[in-house]
Amino acid sequence: HVYTALGLLIAGFSIKSAFFPVHAWLADAHPAAPSPVSALLSGIFVKISGLFYLIRFLFTIFGAHKGYYGFFLPPFFVTVTVLTAIGGSIFAIAQTNLKRMLAFSTVSQMGYILAGVALMNKDGLTGSILHIFNHALMKGLLFLCAGSIIYKTGIRKISDLRRIGYKMPITMGCFTIGALAMMGIPPLCGFMSKWYLLTASAKAGYPILIVVLLTCSLLAAIYYLRVVGLAFFSAPIPGEVDRPKIDEAPISILIPIICLTVAVIFMGISVQLPLKVVSRAAEVLFK
């Protein structure tokens, strides 16, 4: 009965967390939702209603870190991590809709967070919780930037973003910082949480997770730099009048975007601030 309950709980939380192969709902929800809703859904609700509760149930109620169910939970979570992280990245590369690409990026990042849970140790859990926090900042920023573009131009297709960085420099500049953070470029916050996950995987003796996490960072560079390249480095379309006039989003939209951009930079440089809270949370869960 305990195994049945645990299996059903994992299945339910996996759907809420958009783990592969029960991830399709997230990719369909984001393009249809308003961008502020997408920012909250991806940044907060998916992780709180799915991953956070999964962590609490596993460690607080079922005592997974004490060796219970150890013969099947780590291999199972490692397998789901590989499928989710790699699958989400590959699907993100194939997308033509900006918000749908960001949705599949979220799927991939759920794999990152699950990697730390799969290790069943304090270091891995610390990296997972830190990445939950950092991903909320990064993905919230990216979805708000996408919403700013849609609000001003109505553009949703990635291929239509050619040279938009010259018309909306603040929005696309902030998008670029968020994209670099998602790729794990130092000193942004995405690098710090990924570094903790990588070092925890190395200490625990899981080279496959190291390979997966590094591969997904490279794949993220492919689909994020495609957007940045089109926005800033693409040549004008023949016959198109390249207008130097800046048509930026209103200040009410730019304020939260700029605030999140500052947070992405600050939390990377001052990682000790969130790490104190995150380490304490991991210690409490391991009691």
XYZ file of C-alpha atoms in Angstrom:
287
model
C 0.000 0.000 0.000
C 2.857 2.404 0.798
C 4.488 1.731 -2.563
C 1.169 2.273 -4.311
C 0.633 5.589 -2.533
C 4.177 6.710 -3.289
C 3.855 5.740 -6.950
C 0.555 7.589 -7.358
C 1.933 10.696 -5.652
C 5.007 10.689 -7.880
C 2.771 10.298 -10.939
C 0.581 13.223 -9.902
C 3.475 15.518 -9.062
C 5.216 14.527 -12.299
C 2.245 15.793 -14.300
C 2.195 19.059 -12.367
C 5.969 19.415 -12.840
C 5.743 18.663 -16.590
C 8.244 15.803 -16.499
C 8.715 13.841 -19.705
C 6.512 12.229 -21.064
C 3.622 14.002 -19.277
C 4.781 17.472 -20.275
C 2.598 18.287 -23.285
C 0.067 20.353 -21.333
C 2.710 22.951 -20.428
C 3.773 23.538 -24.033
C 0.131 24.112 -25.000
C -0.702 26.290 -21.985
C 2.024 28.927 -22.328
C 1.318 30.148 -25.880
C -2.381 30.512 -25.045
C -1.909 32.234 -21.678
C -1.235 35.964 -21.210
C 2.484 36.540 -20.699
C 2.220 37.650 -17.028
C 0.339 34.414 -16.352
C 3.027 32.466 -18.209
C 5.690 34.138 -16.064
C 3.907 33.088 -12.869
C 3.017 29.629 -14.188
C 6.551 28.778 -15.277
C 8.395 30.685 -12.585
C 6.347 29.750 -9.534
C 3.273 27.538 -9.856
C 4.784 24.638 -11.814
C 7.587 24.245 -9.309
C 5.571 24.954 -6.160
C 2.586 22.743 -7.001
C 4.749 19.988 -8.460
C 8.428 19.848 -7.575
C 8.291 21.482 -4.168
C 5.531 19.178 -2.963
C 7.347 16.193 -4.477
C 10.449 17.113 -2.482
C 8.460 17.583 0.717
C 6.634 14.265 0.364
C 9.782 12.322 -0.549
C 11.996 13.653 2.213
C 9.572 14.641 4.979
C 6.912 11.934 4.780
C 8.579 8.977 3.051
C 12.149 9.559 4.264
C 13.683 8.784 0.889
C 17.045 10.211 1.967
C 17.278 7.635 4.785
C 17.571 4.792 2.321
C 13.918 3.835 2.119
C 12.902 2.930 -1.442
C 16.537 3.568 -2.382
C 16.665 0.576 -4.672
C 14.353 2.168 -7.235
C 13.941 5.909 -6.604
C 17.422 7.193 -7.627
C 17.591 5.150 -10.882
C 14.006 6.118 -11.708
C 14.594 9.835 -11.114
C 17.877 9.771 -13.036
C 16.059 8.245 -16.009
C 13.285 10.864 -15.836
C 15.926 13.597 -15.481
C 17.701 12.500 -18.655
C 14.476 12.242 -20.673
C 13.067 15.527 -19.376
C 16.213 17.638 -19.663
C 17.306 16.367 -23.083
C 13.788 16.003 -24.492
C 12.745 19.498 -23.430
C 15.876 21.014 -24.993
C 15.428 19.184 -28.296
C 11.779 20.181 -28.542
C 12.725 23.796 -27.718
C 15.159 23.875 -30.644
C 12.404 22.716 -33.006
C 9.925 25.474 -32.062
C 8.996 28.452 -34.213
C 6.776 30.175 -31.599
C 8.728 32.193 -29.012
C 6.533 31.383 -26.012
C 6.317 27.717 -26.974
C 10.110 27.621 -27.106
C 10.243 29.107 -23.608
C 7.715 26.516 -22.442
C 9.873 23.620 -23.596
C 12.847 25.340 -21.988
C 10.918 25.158 -18.725
C 10.408 21.432 -19.258
C 14.167 21.030 -19.668
C 14.857 23.034 -16.512
C 12.513 20.791 -14.531
C 14.928 18.029 -15.443
C 17.766 20.105 -13.981
C 15.938 20.470 -10.690
C 14.998 16.796 -10.567
C 18.679 15.895 -11.047
C 19.472 17.232 -7.580
C 16.544 15.312 -6.092
C 17.741 12.094 -7.771
C 21.062 12.321 -5.921
C 19.267 11.881 -2.596
C 21.872 13.921 -0.714
C 22.038 17.355 0.880
C 24.292 18.916 -1.764
C 22.001 17.842 -4.583
C 18.912 19.060 -2.761
C 20.614 22.399 -2.079
C 21.314 22.790 -5.805
C 17.743 21.863 -6.687
C 16.146 24.359 -4.317
C 18.577 27.079 -5.411
C 17.709 26.401 -9.052
C 13.996 26.566 -8.235
C 14.564 30.098 -6.966
C 16.899 31.144 -9.785
C 14.719 29.686 -12.508
C 11.767 31.688 -11.204
C 13.779 34.865 -11.766
C 15.182 33.885 -15.162
C 12.060 32.440 -16.728
C 9.817 35.151 -15.287
C 12.108 37.695 -16.955
C 12.049 35.902 -20.323
C 8.271 35.527 -20.406
C 7.764 39.188 -19.506
C 10.146 40.162 -22.316
C 8.149 37.955 -24.697
C 4.980 39.637 -23.484
C 6.507 43.062 -24.089
C 7.314 42.093 -27.685
C 3.823 40.708 -28.269
C 2.229 43.794 -26.704
C 4.094 46.217 -28.953
C 4.375 44.255 -32.186
C 2.102 41.229 -32.018
C 5.074 39.080 -33.087
C 5.073 35.513 -31.827
C 7.155 33.740 -34.475
C 10.873 33.607 -33.817
C 11.676 34.200 -37.484
C 9.846 37.559 -37.348
C 12.169 38.924 -34.650
C 14.781 40.096 -37.148
C 16.510 43.287 -35.916
C 13.864 43.877 -33.253
C 16.702 44.567 -30.839
C 17.197 47.932 -32.549
C 13.535 48.864 -32.065
C 13.153 47.485 -28.531
C 16.696 47.640 -27.122
C 15.770 47.556 -23.437
C 13.428 44.597 -23.797
C 15.817 42.599 -25.949
C 18.829 43.594 -23.859
C 17.092 42.205 -20.779
C 16.002 39.136 -22.755
C 19.645 38.546 -23.693
C 20.747 38.680 -20.049
C 17.990 36.223 -19.111
C 19.003 33.947 -21.984
C 22.659 34.007 -20.927
C 21.599 33.149 -17.377
C 19.584 30.191 -18.661
C 22.655 28.966 -20.520
C 24.627 29.088 -17.280
C 26.977 31.944 -18.151
C 28.792 33.375 -15.084
C 28.346 35.460 -13.029
C 24.581 35.301 -13.593
C 22.375 33.360 -11.186
C 21.792 30.429 -13.558
C 25.481 29.562 -13.439
C 25.604 29.314 -9.660
C 22.733 26.852 -9.245
C 23.934 24.721 -12.168
C 27.421 24.695 -10.655
C 26.043 23.336 -7.386
C 24.125 20.639 -9.257
C 27.237 19.682 -11.238
C 29.481 19.484 -8.174
C 26.856 17.494 -6.260
C 26.585 15.032 -9.166
C 30.377 14.659 -9.232
C 30.556 14.018 -5.481
C 27.764 11.448 -5.676
C 29.407 9.625 -8.580
C 26.792 10.299 -11.276
C 28.776 11.216 -14.413
C 25.682 10.736 -16.561
C 24.036 13.706 -14.831
C 27.132 15.839 -15.428
C 27.010 14.997 -19.137
C 23.263 15.681 -19.336
C 23.453 19.033 -17.542
C 26.347 20.261 -19.676
C 24.690 19.022 -22.872
C 21.460 20.820 -22.045
C 23.364 24.056 -21.436
C 24.868 23.735 -24.916
C 21.452 22.998 -26.409
C 20.033 26.032 -24.586
C 22.705 28.141 -26.254
C 21.428 26.936 -29.629
C 17.819 28.017 -29.192
C 18.439 31.157 -27.136
C 21.272 32.534 -29.245
C 19.096 31.999 -32.321
C 16.666 34.569 -30.916
C 19.419 36.960 -29.836
C 21.149 36.615 -33.204
C 17.982 37.433 -35.125
C 17.258 40.396 -32.860
C 20.685 42.040 -33.046
C 22.846 40.509 -35.749
C 20.579 39.613 -38.675
C 20.864 41.550 -41.921
C 17.904 43.668 -43.066
C 15.448 41.909 -45.334
C 15.955 43.102 -48.932
C 13.478 45.856 -49.672
C 12.724 46.441 -46.009
C 13.105 49.931 -44.616
C 15.185 49.636 -41.485
C 13.752 52.217 -39.130
C 16.166 53.396 -36.440
C 13.242 54.769 -34.450
C 12.951 53.085 -31.048
C 9.492 51.774 -30.320
C 9.980 50.458 -26.826
C 7.337 49.112 -24.469
C 5.757 51.522 -21.949
C 7.516 52.110 -18.665
C 4.886 50.142 -16.723
C 5.969 47.014 -18.631
C 9.688 47.785 -18.498
C 9.887 48.293 -14.712
C 9.281 44.623 -13.734
C 11.528 43.487 -16.610
C 14.393 45.690 -15.422
C 13.862 44.654 -11.786
C 14.078 40.960 -12.683
C 17.165 41.626 -14.804
C 18.880 43.289 -11.853
C 17.840 40.344 -9.650
C 19.290 37.819 -12.122
C 22.633 39.632 -12.001
C 22.623 40.389 -8.274
C 21.659 36.860 -7.181
C 24.473 35.488 -9.276
C 27.094 37.795 -7.801
C 25.689 37.571 -4.259
C 24.801 33.872 -4.324
C 25.602 33.535 -0.614
C 22.401 35.409 0.230
C 19.923 32.859 -1.155
C 22.332 29.998 -0.414
C 22.060 30.604 3.335
C 18.299 30.090 3.186
C 18.514 27.220 0.702
C 21.145 25.335 2.739
C 19.040 25.685 5.848
C 15.988 24.341 4.001
C 17.989 21.336 2.787
C 19.217 20.662 6.330
C 15.654 20.712 7.679
C 14.463 18.300 5.003
C 17.296 15.889 5.811
C 16.496 15.661 9.529
